[in-house]
């Protein structure tokens, strides 16, 4: 606010008023609004000796009070005011915490350094931020991301074509960026890779014709679409380390070695103990872990195990009772594994591993409950085989003996055959209900620590759920292979930002809850570049206090918002 003097050319008199100066964001022009009309200079001189000096000081004091939020703000609206549909009336500020982490990790500097050798008229850093912040708060296609960019406080001066051109560049920077992020996380958070968690999932594409990368495979969502496999590696804190894409028809067990090989080659990581589920428990994976001096903790199927292990599981000798519903035992046991040598030959190799067996009554009850629908379907099929076919008998067929299908029609053949419940198979399954096995190279680790470490796999399972539900990684709306790689790269970095925010707030809130709250932090434009905010809850307060961002104010001028965002970049 300042003192404004207006000369009336006809009368020669000077009118004084205190006005508020601001820049209209929609036009970029300087504007002013009269806050307090004072009167003509000659009349005011009758009240004070020097009206200009006096009211200049008054304006200065009003500014100081305004900064201290002690001056009432007055906005004038007319009943017939029309909304300007060409102007963005509401903007989001919930991306500020992710901006803070983004700059803390130095991703902006990585992008700026890569751009120095390029001749492009836009900022790669701005494109990356736009894609990341929207992937977290309101995920959509790249086209939608571009169309929505002005919904966010900040500067995003690039075109849609620039956005797609950036995807190719991001893809070419993938390996360097992943290594850079690993080093930054290690420096800032002391990354612990003594235990690393690995798993594989797949993402579908809404296309009809498969190609080199997008192929038909075993979809974890039981969809017929072509898919891409992703192997993801997390550290002990649950923070992503790296990822790798594979064609959709790649078997899960064949993805681990390429990921570990790249980590070994490029990352400065010491001995790792790889934790994974039974789908990764193969002889070649075990041999690779041991040859490289690493270890492993894998789950082990019991029903598909050899007779000796099954007998050991069912033998009640050696179990230690851990509470009323849990028991455990273990042994270090020598065995031979068959591995593929460099010449492609199958070679038997002796190893010694620890087998940890535990039983949970709750697991047993859950297994029985999960099997019951398939058994009910099997009984119905036995009673009415004509109502089923090979396609519709899925899940129930394994519990039925003498079940034959017509190779051409898929219909059940009943002539000369009487399908009946396979009681022997059912009894064997029930016998192992509640039992679980883990095999590990770490023979000296206590049983409880091995089990607790294995249970850490829930973090990677949750990470996949986050990418699929909260970050909406699929379906993928880009088709070029380098654009696909860039899409998954931005999803990976978005996951890292979200996990770091979760770590900073001590896992008090779920990622979904934080996204929901931060997405609601937005301000509606009033007048004179003032914005009114209307959402503030415990989650937003906690995040703001943790990262030093004040989200509590109801009315915030654009200049203060700009300063707030600038502070996240330091």
Coordinates of C-alpha atoms in Angstrom, one line a residue:
X1 CA 0.0 0.0 0.0
X2 CA 1.2 3.5 -0.8
X3 CA 0.0 7.1 -1.0
X4 CA -1.3 8.1 -4.4
X5 CA -1.8 11.7 -5.6
X6 CA -4.1 12.5 -8.5
X7 CA -4.0 16.0 -10.2
X8 CA -7.3 17.3 -11.4
X9 CA -6.2 19.2 -14.5
X10 CA -9.3 21.4 -14.7
X11 CA -9.2 22.7 -11.1
X12 CA -5.5 22.2 -10.3
X13 CA -6.4 20.5 -7.1
X14 CA -4.6 17.3 -5.9
X15 CA -6.6 14.4 -4.5
X16 CA -4.9 12.0 -2.0
X17 CA -5.8 8.4 -1.4
X18 CA -4.1 5.2 0.0
X19 CA -4.2 2.4 -2.6
X20 CA -3.1 -1.2 -2.7
X21 CA -0.8 -2.0 -5.7
X22 CA -0.6 -5.4 -7.2
X23 CA 0.1 -7.2 -10.5
X24 CA -2.9 -8.8 -12.3
X25 CA -1.7 -12.4 -13.0
X26 CA -4.1 -12.9 -15.9
X27 CA -2.9 -9.8 -17.8
X28 CA 0.5 -9.2 -16.3
X29 CA -0.3 -5.5 -15.8
X30 CA 0.2 -3.4 -12.7
X31 CA -3.1 -2.5 -11.0
X32 CA -4.3 -0.7 -7.9
X33 CA -7.3 -0.6 -5.7
X34 CA -8.3 2.3 -3.5
X35 CA -8.2 1.3 0.1
X36 CA -8.9 4.7 1.7
X37 CA -9.8 8.0 0.0
X38 CA -8.3 10.9 2.0
X39 CA -9.5 14.1 0.3
X40 CA -8.0 17.1 -1.5
X41 CA -4.6 18.3 -0.4
X42 CA -5.6 21.9 0.3
X43 CA -8.3 20.8 2.7
X44 CA -6.1 18.2 4.4
X45 CA -3.5 20.9 5.0
X46 CA -6.0 22.5 7.4
X47 CA -5.8 19.4 9.6
X48 CA -2.0 18.5 9.3
X49 CA 1.0 20.5 8.4
X50 CA 2.4 18.1 5.7
X51 CA -0.4 15.8 4.5
X52 CA 1.8 14.0 2.0
X53 CA 4.5 13.1 4.6
X54 CA 1.9 12.3 7.2
X55 CA -0.2 9.9 5.0
X56 CA 2.9 8.4 3.5
X57 CA 3.8 7.3 7.0
X58 CA 0.2 6.1 7.5
X59 CA 0.4 3.9 4.4
X60 CA 3.8 2.6 5.7
X61 CA 2.2 1.7 9.0
X62 CA -0.8 0.0 7.3
X63 CA 1.7 -2.1 5.3
X64 CA 3.4 -3.2 8.5
X65 CA 0.1 -4.1 10.1
X66 CA -1.0 -5.8 6.9
X67 CA 2.2 -8.0 7.0
X68 CA 1.3 -8.8 10.6
X69 CA -2.2 -9.8 9.4
X70 CA -3.8 -7.1 11.6
X71 CA -5.6 -5.2 8.8
X72 CA -9.1 -6.4 7.7
X73 CA -9.2 -7.3 4.0
X74 CA -12.2 -6.2 2.1
X75 CA -13.3 -7.7 -1.2
X76 CA -16.2 -6.5 -3.3
X77 CA -18.3 -8.8 -5.4
X78 CA -21.4 -8.0 -7.4
X79 CA -24.4 -10.3 -7.5
X80 CA -24.2 -10.5 -11.3
X81 CA -20.4 -11.2 -11.5
X82 CA -19.6 -13.7 -14.2
X83 CA -16.9 -16.4 -13.9
X84 CA -14.1 -16.0 -16.4
X85 CA -13.8 -19.4 -17.9
X86 CA -10.5 -18.6 -19.5
X87 CA -8.8 -18.0 -16.1
X88 CA -7.9 -20.7 -13.6
X89 CA -9.8 -19.6 -10.5
X90 CA -8.5 -22.4 -8.2
X91 CA -4.9 -23.6 -7.8
X92 CA -3.3 -26.4 -5.9
X93 CA -0.6 -26.0 -3.2
X94 CA -0.5 -29.6 -1.9
X95 CA 2.5 -30.3 -4.1
X96 CA 4.7 -28.1 -1.9
X97 CA 6.0 -31.0 0.4
X98 CA 7.0 -33.0 -2.7
X99 CA 8.7 -29.9 -4.1
X100 CA 10.7 -29.7 -0.9
X101 CA 11.8 -33.4 -1.2
X102 CA 12.4 -33.0 -4.9
X103 CA 14.9 -30.2 -4.4
X104 CA 16.3 -31.8 -1.3
X105 CA 17.3 -34.8 -3.4
X106 CA 18.8 -32.4 -6.0
X107 CA 16.7 -33.7 -8.9
X108 CA 16.4 -30.1 -10.2
X109 CA 20.2 -29.8 -10.4
X110 CA 20.4 -33.2 -12.2
X111 CA 17.9 -31.9 -14.8
X112 CA 19.6 -28.5 -15.2
X113 CA 23.0 -30.1 -15.7
X114 CA 21.6 -32.5 -18.4
X115 CA 20.0 -29.6 -20.2
X116 CA 23.2 -27.6 -20.6
X117 CA 24.2 -29.6 -23.6
X118 CA 20.8 -29.3 -25.2
X119 CA 19.4 -26.7 -27.5
X120 CA 15.8 -26.5 -26.3
X121 CA 13.7 -23.5 -25.4
X122 CA 12.0 -24.9 -22.3
X123 CA 13.0 -26.2 -18.9
X124 CA 13.3 -30.0 -18.6
X125 CA 13.2 -29.5 -14.8
X126 CA 9.7 -27.9 -15.1
X127 CA 8.3 -30.8 -17.2
X128 CA 9.7 -33.4 -14.7
X129 CA 8.2 -31.6 -11.7
X130 CA 4.8 -31.2 -13.5
X131 CA 4.7 -35.0 -14.3
X132 CA 5.8 -36.0 -10.8
X133 CA 3.5 -33.8 -8.8
X134 CA 0.5 -34.7 -10.9
X135 CA 1.4 -38.4 -10.8
X136 CA 1.1 -38.2 -7.0
X137 CA -1.9 -35.9 -6.6
X138 CA -4.1 -36.5 -9.6
X139 CA -2.6 -39.1 -12.0
X140 CA -3.7 -39.1 -15.6
X141 CA -2.4 -39.3 -19.1
X142 CA 0.4 -36.9 -20.3
X143 CA -2.2 -34.9 -22.3
X144 CA -4.3 -34.4 -19.1
X145 CA -1.2 -33.6 -17.1
X146 CA -0.4 -30.8 -19.6
X147 CA -4.0 -29.5 -19.7
X148 CA -4.0 -29.4 -15.9
X149 CA -0.6 -27.8 -15.3
X150 CA -2.1 -24.3 -14.6
X151 CA -4.1 -25.7 -11.7
X152 CA -0.8 -25.7 -9.7
X153 CA 0.9 -22.7 -8.2
X154 CA 4.2 -22.4 -10.0
X155 CA 5.6 -21.7 -13.5
X156 CA 5.2 -24.3 -16.2
X157 CA 6.1 -22.6 -19.5
X158 CA 6.3 -25.4 -22.1
X159 CA 4.1 -26.9 -24.8
X160 CA 2.4 -30.3 -25.1
X161 CA 5.0 -31.1 -27.8
X162 CA 7.8 -30.2 -25.3
X163 CA 6.2 -32.6 -22.8
X164 CA 6.4 -35.5 -25.2
X165 CA 9.9 -34.6 -26.4
X166 CA 11.0 -34.6 -22.8
X167 CA 9.9 -38.2 -22.3
X168 CA 12.5 -39.4 -24.8
X169 CA 15.2 -37.4 -22.9
X170 CA 14.0 -38.7 -19.6
X171 CA 14.3 -42.3 -20.9
X172 CA 17.9 -41.7 -22.0
X173 CA 18.7 -40.4 -18.5
X174 CA 17.1 -43.3 -16.7
X175 CA 20.1 -45.2 -15.5
X176 CA 22.1 -42.1 -14.5
X177 CA 19.1 -40.6 -12.6
X178 CA 18.5 -43.9 -10.7
X179 CA 22.1 -44.0 -9.7
X180 CA 22.1 -40.3 -8.8
X181 CA 19.0 -40.9 -6.6
X182 CA 20.6 -43.9 -4.9
X183 CA 23.6 -41.8 -4.0
X184 CA 21.4 -38.9 -2.7
X185 CA 19.2 -41.2 -0.6
X186 CA 22.4 -42.9 0.8
X187 CA 23.8 -39.5 1.7
X188 CA 20.7 -38.1 3.2
X189 CA 19.1 -41.1 4.8
X190 CA 21.9 -43.6 5.3
X191 CA 20.4 -46.2 3.0
X192 CA 20.6 -49.7 4.5
X193 CA 21.0 -52.4 1.9
X194 CA 22.0 -55.2 4.3
X195 CA 18.5 -56.6 3.4
X196 CA 16.9 -55.8 0.1
X197 CA 13.4 -56.8 -0.9
X198 CA 12.6 -57.8 -4.5
X199 CA 9.4 -58.7 -6.3
X200 CA 7.8 -58.6 -9.7
X201 CA 4.5 -57.3 -10.9
X202 CA 3.0 -56.4 -14.3
X203 CA 1.1 -53.6 -15.8
X204 CA -1.4 -53.8 -18.6
X205 CA -1.8 -51.8 -21.8
X206 CA -5.1 -51.2 -23.5
X207 CA -3.9 -52.4 -26.9
X208 CA -4.9 -55.3 -29.1
X209 CA -1.6 -56.2 -30.8
X210 CA 1.4 -57.1 -28.7
X211 CA 4.9 -55.8 -29.7
X212 CA 8.5 -56.3 -28.6
X213 CA 8.0 -55.1 -25.0
X214 CA 4.2 -55.4 -24.5
X215 CA 3.4 -59.1 -24.7
X216 CA 0.7 -61.5 -23.5
X217 CA 1.7 -63.1 -20.2
X218 CA 0.4 -64.2 -16.9
X219 CA -1.4 -61.1 -15.7
X220 CA -1.5 -60.7 -11.9
X221 CA -4.9 -58.9 -12.5
X222 CA -6.2 -61.7 -14.7
X223 CA -6.6 -59.4 -17.7
X224 CA -6.2 -60.5 -21.3
X225 CA -4.3 -57.3 -22.3
X226 CA -0.6 -57.3 -23.2
X227 CA 1.5 -56.5 -20.2
X228 CA 5.0 -55.3 -19.2
X229 CA 6.8 -56.9 -16.2
X230 CA 8.5 -54.7 -13.6
X231 CA 11.1 -55.9 -11.1
X232 CA 11.4 -53.6 -8.1
X233 CA 14.1 -53.5 -5.5
X234 CA 13.7 -51.8 -2.1
X235 CA 16.1 -51.2 0.8
X236 CA 15.5 -52.1 4.4
X237 CA 13.6 -48.9 5.1
X238 CA 11.2 -49.6 2.2
X239 CA 12.7 -46.9 0.0
X240 CA 13.0 -47.8 -3.7
X241 CA 16.5 -48.5 -5.0
X242 CA 15.9 -49.3 -8.7
X243 CA 13.6 -51.1 -11.1
X244 CA 13.8 -52.8 -14.5
X245 CA 11.2 -53.5 -17.2
X246 CA 10.9 -56.8 -18.9
X247 CA 8.7 -58.0 -21.8
X248 CA 5.3 -59.3 -20.7
X249 CA 6.1 -63.0 -21.3
X250 CA 9.2 -63.0 -19.0
X251 CA 8.9 -65.5 -16.2
X252 CA 9.2 -63.9 -12.8
X253 CA 12.1 -66.0 -11.7
X254 CA 14.2 -64.8 -14.7
X255 CA 14.0 -61.2 -13.7
X256 CA 16.1 -61.2 -10.5
X257 CA 19.5 -61.8 -11.9
X258 CA 19.4 -58.9 -14.4
X259 CA 18.4 -56.5 -11.7
X260 CA 21.0 -57.7 -9.2
X261 CA 23.7 -57.7 -11.9
X262 CA 23.0 -54.1 -12.8
X263 CA 23.1 -53.1 -9.1
X264 CA 26.3 -55.0 -8.6
X265 CA 27.9 -53.3 -11.7
X266 CA 26.8 -49.7 -11.1
X267 CA 25.9 -49.2 -7.4
X268 CA 28.4 -49.1 -4.5
X269 CA 26.5 -51.6 -2.4
X270 CA 28.1 -54.1 0.0
X271 CA 26.8 -57.5 0.9
X272 CA 23.1 -57.9 0.4
X273 CA 20.6 -60.4 1.7
X274 CA 17.9 -60.7 -1.0
X275 CA 14.4 -61.3 0.4
X276 CA 11.8 -62.6 -2.0
X277 CA 8.8 -64.9 -2.2
X278 CA 8.7 -68.5 -3.5
X279 CA 8.3 -67.4 -7.1
X280 CA 12.0 -66.2 -7.1
X281 CA 13.2 -69.3 -5.2
X282 CA 15.1 -71.0 -8.0
X283 CA 18.5 -72.8 -8.0
X284 CA 20.0 -70.3 -10.4
X285 CA 19.0 -67.4 -8.2
X286 CA 20.3 -69.0 -5.1
X287 CA 23.6 -69.9 -6.8
X288 CA 24.0 -66.3 -8.0
X289 CA 23.4 -64.9 -4.5
X290 CA 26.0 -67.2 -3.1
X291 CA 28.6 -66.8 -5.8
X292 CA 28.5 -63.0 -5.4
X293 CA 29.0 -63.3 -1.7
X294 CA 25.4 -62.3 -1.0
X295 CA 22.7 -64.1 0.9
X296 CA 19.0 -64.9 0.5
X297 CA 15.8 -65.4 2.4
X298 CA 13.1 -67.0 0.3
X299 CA 9.8 -68.6 1.1
X300 CA 9.5 -72.2 0.2
X301 CA 6.5 -74.1 -1.0
X302 CA 5.7 -77.1 1.3
X303 CA 3.0 -78.9 -0.7
X304 CA 5.4 -79.0 -3.7
X305 CA 8.5 -79.9 -1.7
X306 CA 10.2 -83.3 -1.6
X307 CA 9.1 -86.0 0.8
X308 CA 11.9 -85.4 3.3
X309 CA 11.0 -81.8 3.8
X310 CA 7.3 -82.6 4.1
X311 CA 8.1 -85.3 6.7
X312 CA 10.2 -82.8 8.7
X313 CA 7.4 -80.2 8.6
X314 CA 4.8 -82.7 9.9
X315 CA 7.1 -84.2 12.5
X316 CA 6.1 -82.4 15.7
X317 CA 9.5 -83.0 17.3
X318 CA 11.6 -79.9 17.7
X319 CA 8.8 -77.3 17.6
X320 CA 8.9 -74.4 20.1
X321 CA 5.6 -73.0 21.2
X322 CA 5.5 -69.2 20.7
X323 CA 2.2 -68.2 22.4
X324 CA -1.0 -70.2 22.1
X325 CA -1.3 -70.1 18.3
X326 CA 2.2 -70.1 17.0
X327 CA 5.1 -72.6 16.9
X328 CA 8.4 -72.7 15.2
X329 CA 11.5 -74.9 14.5
X330 CA 14.5 -74.8 12.3
X331 CA 17.5 -76.8 11.1
X332 CA 20.6 -76.2 9.0
X333 CA 20.4 -78.7 6.2
X334 CA 22.7 -79.7 3.4
X335 CA 21.2 -80.2 0.0
X336 CA 22.1 -80.2 -3.7
X337 CA 20.8 -77.7 -6.2
X338 CA 20.9 -78.0 -10.0
X339 CA 22.2 -74.9 -11.6
X340 CA 23.1 -73.8 -15.2
X341 CA 26.8 -73.2 -15.7
X342 CA 28.3 -70.7 -18.2
X343 CA 28.2 -73.3 -20.9
X344 CA 24.5 -73.9 -20.5
X345 CA 25.0 -77.3 -18.8
X346 CA 23.1 -78.5 -15.7
X347 CA 25.4 -79.0 -12.8
X348 CA 24.7 -80.2 -9.2
X349 CA 26.1 -77.9 -6.5
X350 CA 26.0 -78.7 -2.7
X351 CA 24.9 -76.0 -0.4
X352 CA 23.9 -75.7 3.2
X353 CA 20.9 -73.6 4.1
X354 CA 18.7 -73.0 7.1
X355 CA 15.1 -74.1 6.9
X356 CA 12.7 -72.3 9.2
X357 CA 9.3 -73.9 9.7
X358 CA 6.4 -72.2 11.5
X359 CA 2.8 -72.9 12.1
X360 CA 0.0 -70.4 12.7
X361 CA -3.5 -71.4 13.7
X362 CA -4.8 -68.3 12.1
X363 CA -3.0 -69.2 8.8
X364 CA -4.7 -72.6 9.0
X365 CA -8.1 -71.1 9.4
X366 CA -7.5 -68.7 6.6
X367 CA -6.3 -71.5 4.2
X368 CA -9.5 -73.6 5.0
X369 CA -11.7 -70.6 4.4
X370 CA -10.0 -69.7 1.1
X371 CA -10.3 -73.4 -0.1
X372 CA -14.0 -73.7 0.7
X373 CA -15.4 -71.9 -2.4
X374 CA -13.4 -74.1 -4.7
X375 CA -14.6 -77.2 -2.8
X376 CA -18.2 -76.0 -3.1
X377 CA -17.8 -75.5 -6.8
X378 CA -16.2 -79.0 -7.1
X379 CA -19.2 -80.7 -5.3
X380 CA -21.6 -78.8 -7.6
X381 CA -19.6 -79.9 -10.7
X382 CA -19.7 -83.5 -9.6
X383 CA -23.4 -83.3 -9.1
X384 CA -24.1 -81.4 -12.4
X385 CA -21.1 -82.0 -14.7
X386 CA -23.2 -80.9 -17.8
X387 CA -23.4 -77.3 -16.4
X388 CA -19.6 -76.9 -16.5
X389 CA -16.8 -76.9 -19.1
X390 CA -13.0 -76.8 -19.0
X391 CA -13.1 -73.0 -18.8
X392 CA -15.7 -72.7 -16.1
X393 CA -14.3 -75.5 -13.9
X394 CA -11.1 -73.5 -13.0
X395 CA -10.2 -73.7 -9.4
X396 CA -12.4 -76.7 -8.7
X397 CA -10.9 -79.2 -11.2
X398 CA -7.8 -80.0 -9.0
X399 CA -10.0 -81.5 -6.3
X400 CA -11.8 -83.9 -8.7
X401 CA -10.6 -87.3 -9.9
X402 CA -11.4 -88.8 -13.3
X403 CA -12.3 -85.4 -14.8
X404 CA -11.9 -85.6 -18.5
X405 CA -12.6 -82.9 -21.1
X406 CA -13.4 -83.0 -24.8
X407 CA -10.4 -81.6 -26.6
X408 CA -12.5 -79.8 -29.2
X409 CA -15.4 -78.5 -27.2
X410 CA -14.0 -78.3 -23.7
X411 CA -17.1 -80.1 -22.4
X412 CA -16.8 -82.6 -19.5
X413 CA -16.9 -86.2 -20.7
X414 CA -19.2 -88.2 -18.5
X415 CA -19.7 -91.4 -20.6
X416 CA -17.9 -94.2 -18.7
X417 CA -16.5 -91.7 -16.2
X418 CA -17.9 -90.7 -12.8
X419 CA -16.1 -87.6 -11.4
X420 CA -15.6 -87.8 -7.7
X421 CA -13.9 -85.7 -5.0
X422 CA -10.2 -86.4 -4.7
X423 CA -10.1 -87.0 -0.9
X424 CA -6.4 -88.0 -1.0
X425 CA -5.4 -84.6 -2.4
X426 CA -7.8 -82.8 -0.2
X427 CA -6.4 -84.5 2.9
X428 CA -2.8 -83.7 1.9
X429 CA -3.7 -80.0 1.5
X430 CA -5.5 -79.9 4.8
X431 CA -2.5 -81.6 6.5
X432 CA -0.3 -78.7 5.6
X433 CA -2.7 -75.9 6.4
X434 CA -1.1 -73.3 8.6
X435 CA 2.5 -74.4 7.9
X436 CA 4.9 -72.0 6.3
X437 CA 8.6 -72.5 5.3
X438 CA 11.5 -70.1 4.8
X439 CA 14.9 -71.1 3.4
X440 CA 17.9 -68.9 3.9
X441 CA 21.7 -68.8 3.5
X442 CA 21.9 -67.0 6.9
X443 CA 22.3 -70.0 9.2
X444 CA 23.5 -68.0 12.1
X445 CA 20.5 -65.6 12.2
X446 CA 17.9 -66.4 14.9
X447 CA 14.6 -67.9 13.6
X448 CA 12.5 -64.9 14.8
X449 CA 14.8 -62.4 13.0
X450 CA 14.5 -64.4 9.8
X451 CA 10.7 -64.5 10.0
X452 CA 10.6 -60.8 10.8
X453 CA 12.9 -60.0 7.9
X454 CA 10.8 -62.0 5.5
X455 CA 7.6 -60.3 6.6
X456 CA 9.2 -57.0 5.5
X457 CA 8.1 -58.1 2.0
X458 CA 4.8 -56.4 2.7
X459 CA 6.5 -53.1 2.0
X460 CA 7.2 -54.1 -1.6
X461 CA 3.7 -55.5 -2.0
X462 CA 2.3 -52.3 -0.6
X463 CA 4.6 -50.3 -3.0
X464 CA 3.0 -52.2 -6.0
X465 CA -0.4 -51.5 -4.6
X466 CA 0.5 -47.8 -4.4
X467 CA 1.7 -47.6 -8.0
X468 CA -1.4 -49.4 -9.3
X469 CA -4.0 -47.6 -7.2
X470 CA -2.8 -44.3 -5.8
X471 CA -0.3 -43.5 -8.6
X472 CA -2.4 -45.2 -11.3
X473 CA 0.6 -46.4 -13.2
X474 CA -1.7 -48.5 -15.4
X475 CA -3.2 -48.4 -18.0
X476 CA -0.3 -46.7 -19.8
X477 CA -1.4 -44.2 -22.4
X478 CA 1.9 -43.8 -24.2
X479 CA 3.0 -46.2 -27.0
X480 CA 6.7 -45.5 -28.0
X481 CA 9.1 -47.7 -26.0
X482 CA 11.2 -44.8 -24.8
X483 CA 8.0 -43.0 -23.7
X484 CA 6.9 -46.1 -21.8
X485 CA 10.3 -46.2 -20.1
X486 CA 9.9 -42.5 -19.1
X487 CA 6.4 -43.1 -17.8
X488 CA 7.6 -45.8 -15.5
X489 CA 10.6 -43.7 -14.5
X490 CA 8.4 -40.9 -13.4
X491 CA 6.2 -43.4 -11.5
X492 CA 9.3 -44.8 -9.7
X493 CA 10.5 -41.3 -8.7
X494 CA 7.0 -40.4 -7.6
X495 CA 6.9 -43.5 -5.4
X496 CA 10.3 -42.5 -3.9
X497 CA 9.1 -39.0 -3.1
X498 CA 5.9 -40.4 -1.5
X499 CA 7.9 -43.0 0.5
X500 CA 10.4 -40.3 1.8
X501 CA 7.4 -38.1 2.9
X502 CA 6.1 -41.2 4.7
X503 CA 9.4 -41.7 6.4
X504 CA 9.7 -38.0 7.4
X505 CA 6.3 -38.2 9.0
X506 CA 7.3 -41.4 10.9
X507 CA 4.7 -43.6 9.0
X508 CA 1.9 -41.9 10.9
X509 CA -0.4 -41.8 7.9
X510 CA -0.8 -44.1 4.9
X511 CA 0.3 -42.8 1.5
X512 CA -3.3 -42.8 0.4
X513 CA -4.3 -40.6 3.4
X514 CA -1.5 -38.1 2.7
X515 CA -2.4 -37.9 -1.0
X516 CA -6.1 -37.3 -0.2
X517 CA -5.4 -34.5 2.3
X518 CA -2.7 -32.8 0.2
X519 CA -4.8 -32.9 -2.9
X520 CA -7.5 -30.9 -1.1
X521 CA -5.0 -28.1 -0.3
X522 CA -6.0 -25.5 -2.9
X523 CA -6.8 -21.8 -3.0
X524 CA -9.6 -19.9 -4.8
X525 CA -8.7 -16.6 -6.4
X526 CA -10.5 -13.7 -4.8
X527 CA -9.2 -10.3 -6.0
X528 CA -5.9 -8.4 -6.2
X529 CA -4.0 -11.7 -6.3
X530 CA -5.3 -12.9 -3.0
X531 CA -6.3 -16.6 -2.6
X532 CA -8.6 -18.1 -0.1
X533 CA -7.8 -21.6 1.2
X534 CA -10.5 -23.8 2.8
X535 CA -8.9 -27.1 3.8
X536 CA -6.7 -27.9 6.8
X537 CA -6.6 -31.1 8.8
X538 CA -4.3 -33.1 11.1
X539 CA -2.5 -34.7 8.2
X540 CA -1.7 -31.4 6.5
X541 CA -0.7 -29.8 9.8
X542 CA 1.7 -32.7 10.6
X543 CA 3.2 -32.6 7.1
X544 CA 3.6 -28.8 7.2
X545 CA 5.1 -28.8 10.7
X546 CA 7.6 -31.6 9.7
X547 CA 8.7 -29.9 6.5
X548 CA 8.5 -26.3 7.7
X549 CA 5.5 -25.3 5.4
X550 CA 2.7 -23.2 6.8
X551 CA -0.6 -24.4 5.4
X552 CA -2.8 -22.9 8.1
X553 CA -3.5 -19.4 6.6
X554 CA -6.9 -18.8 5.2
X555 CA -6.1 -15.8 3.0
X556 CA -2.7 -15.7 1.3
X557 CA -1.4 -13.2 -1.3
X558 CA 0.3 -14.5 -4.4
X559 CA 3.6 -13.0 -3.3
X560 CA 3.6 -15.0 -0.1
X561 CA 2.7 -18.2 -2.0
X562 CA 5.6 -17.5 -4.3
X563 CA 7.9 -17.1 -1.3
X564 CA 6.5 -20.3 0.2
X565 CA 7.3 -22.3 -3.0
X566 CA 10.7 -20.6 -3.3
X567 CA 11.5 -21.8 0.2
X568 CA 10.9 -25.4 -0.8
X569 CA 13.7 -25.1 -3.4
X570 CA 16.4 -24.2 -0.9

